[in-house]
Amino acid sequence: MRILEIKDLVVAVGEKEILHGVNLNVESGKIEAILGPNGSGKTTLSMAMIGHPRYRIVSGRILLNGEDITNIPPYERARKGLFLAYQYPPEIPGVTIKELVYRLINRDRENLAPIILPSMEGMIIRDVGEAFNNVGLSLEFLNRDVNVGFSGGERKRFEVARAFIQKPRVAIFDEPDSGVDVEALDKIAESIKALARIGVGIIIITHYRRILKRIMPDRVNIMYDGKIIARGGCELVRLVEDKGFSEVVRLYGN
Amino acid sequence: MEIRLMDVKEFSKMKKDPSWMRRFREKAFEIIKEKKYEVPWDQYVDVEKLVIEGKNIGEVGSLKEIPQDVATLLDKLGIPESERPLLIGLSINVDNELIYKMVKKDLEKRGVTLMSTEEAVQKYDWLKDYFMKLVRPNMSAAAAYHAAFWSGGIFIHVPENVRVDYPLQAYFLIISEGLSQTEHTLIILENNSYLNYIEGCAAPVLARYSVHLGALEAFVKDGANLVVKSLENWIGNVHHRPMKGVYVGKNATVDMSSITLGGKTAVMKPRVYLEGENSRGVLRSVSLVNKDRIVISGGYIENKMPKTSSELLNRGVVMDEGKEFFKGEIFVRKTAKGAKGHMECNTILIGDKAYSEAIPVLKTELDDVELSHEATLGKIGEDQLIYLESMGFDEEQAYSLIVNGFFNPIIKDLPTDYVIEIKKIIELSMQGA
């Protein structure tokens, strides 16, 4: 089932056009990989999808589950089931992971308790325990401030854990493999596959190949200079690996 | 009873002052007369239009006898009725009288005193060596006014080696319009004692402004440790002018926090004197400055003796048409070899009309001291906002979370009910930010 459609998306930052007409479809439970060199527009695509105000959609449309979400604010997109795991999630000092996930789980409820009482902790652990376990984070992590002093691996693990907590229809992972060790990489890869198994449509953005060996995406998209220039199976990953992006560009560019 | 008509002698008689206090008030009144016409001492407050006599409730024997309007205000400060019996010490000051005080038997047995300052002054002559020695009548016209017309407040005395771990709580409420609240709180900690003291201020919506001109003086003797948290939540038309002074003896510590959430204007300049070797003074303040409110925060810490250490930490969120001015000063005297001082000022501005200004002053008469200052001033990061919004939090929820986080280091150790109330106030303020 087609869950996300991106049609002829043109995106500018300031006056500069970065994406020149991107098309991408994501099916429920399938994994799309977007591979491309630095500066090819991968992060711009993810930011435009979630609705970051600095990334202006000049033309084109984004449909989530058939509904046009091109012009709705970021939080509505999220509430309709779009998720992004950030490449560089920012620090939020003074806000604990516990508080954040409690508010995430109860996002749509009115009159939330302003603070988390000890009696509520059991409920939070029940709700997030499995997510944390999936990515290999201990429950002590709940007491840390969001992303403050996290190692690269911890940041990425928490971003992926959020996907289990938020239960999106489409999840975008922006460079989930950068700056993590092998053990974390395995956990992250397993988690993404698990999400696909429960029907989440997945987009993995990366310029490394190592995570794709663990995940084997259903389709590989090569992005270059603000466009997707090639689309195919895992043979494209091998082509990039053996010959580099320049060869792919030579074969498929224009 | 307006002050221009008020005879200070008459006032003193009404208060049943001992003779030393009567003379003290009269002298202060002379200072008012001298100082009054030098400058208008406050551009927002016309003292001559204020009255000192507020509502006359009289002392009540139990919390059940507290009038309903007062009880409603107590709820606003975050002290639910159900938990009141759990308190170990409590006092309630309404307008200019102490209407209720309670201290648990166990503390009484250990010699802890909690009584109205008026009663204490009548009872203990030796208080003349303490009373307004830190907040002195000649410091300002406001201090002189307070000295002449102080009324109400509490006196806390903790004997040597006694620890009061659970907070003693005091509430200061203004329910009358056009009132100057002049309560005087006096805290004396004998050697090696410990006190955790929390005070909360609140007022209902007032048509005509009232002014809080209360004072707090604390003597923290050798090896003693005092923690004070002041939560100011004047809902509306109150000008907040508290005067605070703390003496800190050898190896002693004071850690004082002000949380400012309401009132038309607030001017806070607590003064800490590190008079004993190896003593430590920490002044923290957090303010939420919204609507067209003006807050002047900061303070003064004087390192007088060797190895003393001072910290002045300020956090503000300024929004709408609010204005915050931080004026902090750390002064190291030449007798303070090996002293340390640190000042930190962090401000978040929300919106284009909010204004913030910081004037940090580090002064020293010695070369060899460690003094440092840090300041940050900024908008809430776009990256933080979009990160939270892309999780499904709307803009208000995202702002609320970030601002809560910003305040958290200072409010997190308060009793739960206080934290809940503060968070509710923050959330409310973020609506339409």
mmCIF file of N, CA and C in Angstrom, chain A residues 98 228 248:
data_model
loop_
_atom_site.group_PDB
_atom_site.id
_atom_site.type_symbol
_atom_site.label_atom_id
_atom_site.label_comp_id
_atom_site.label_asym_id
_atom_site.label_seq_id
_atom_site.Cartn_x
_atom_site.Cartn_y
_atom_site.Cartn_z
ATOM 1 N N LYS A 98 12.628 11.332 30.324
ATOM 2 C CA LYS A 98 11.401 10.850 30.941
ATOM 3 C C LYS A 98 10.242 11.815 30.674
ATOM 4 N N ILE A 228 16.760 12.789 -7.953
ATOM 5 C CA ILE A 228 17.035 11.356 -7.887
ATOM 6 C C ILE A 228 17.358 10.904 -9.302
ATOM 7 N N VAL A 248 28.281 6.385 -11.079
ATOM 8 C CA VAL A 248 26.818 6.312 -11.152
ATOM 9 C C VAL A 248 26.290 7.539 -11.899
#
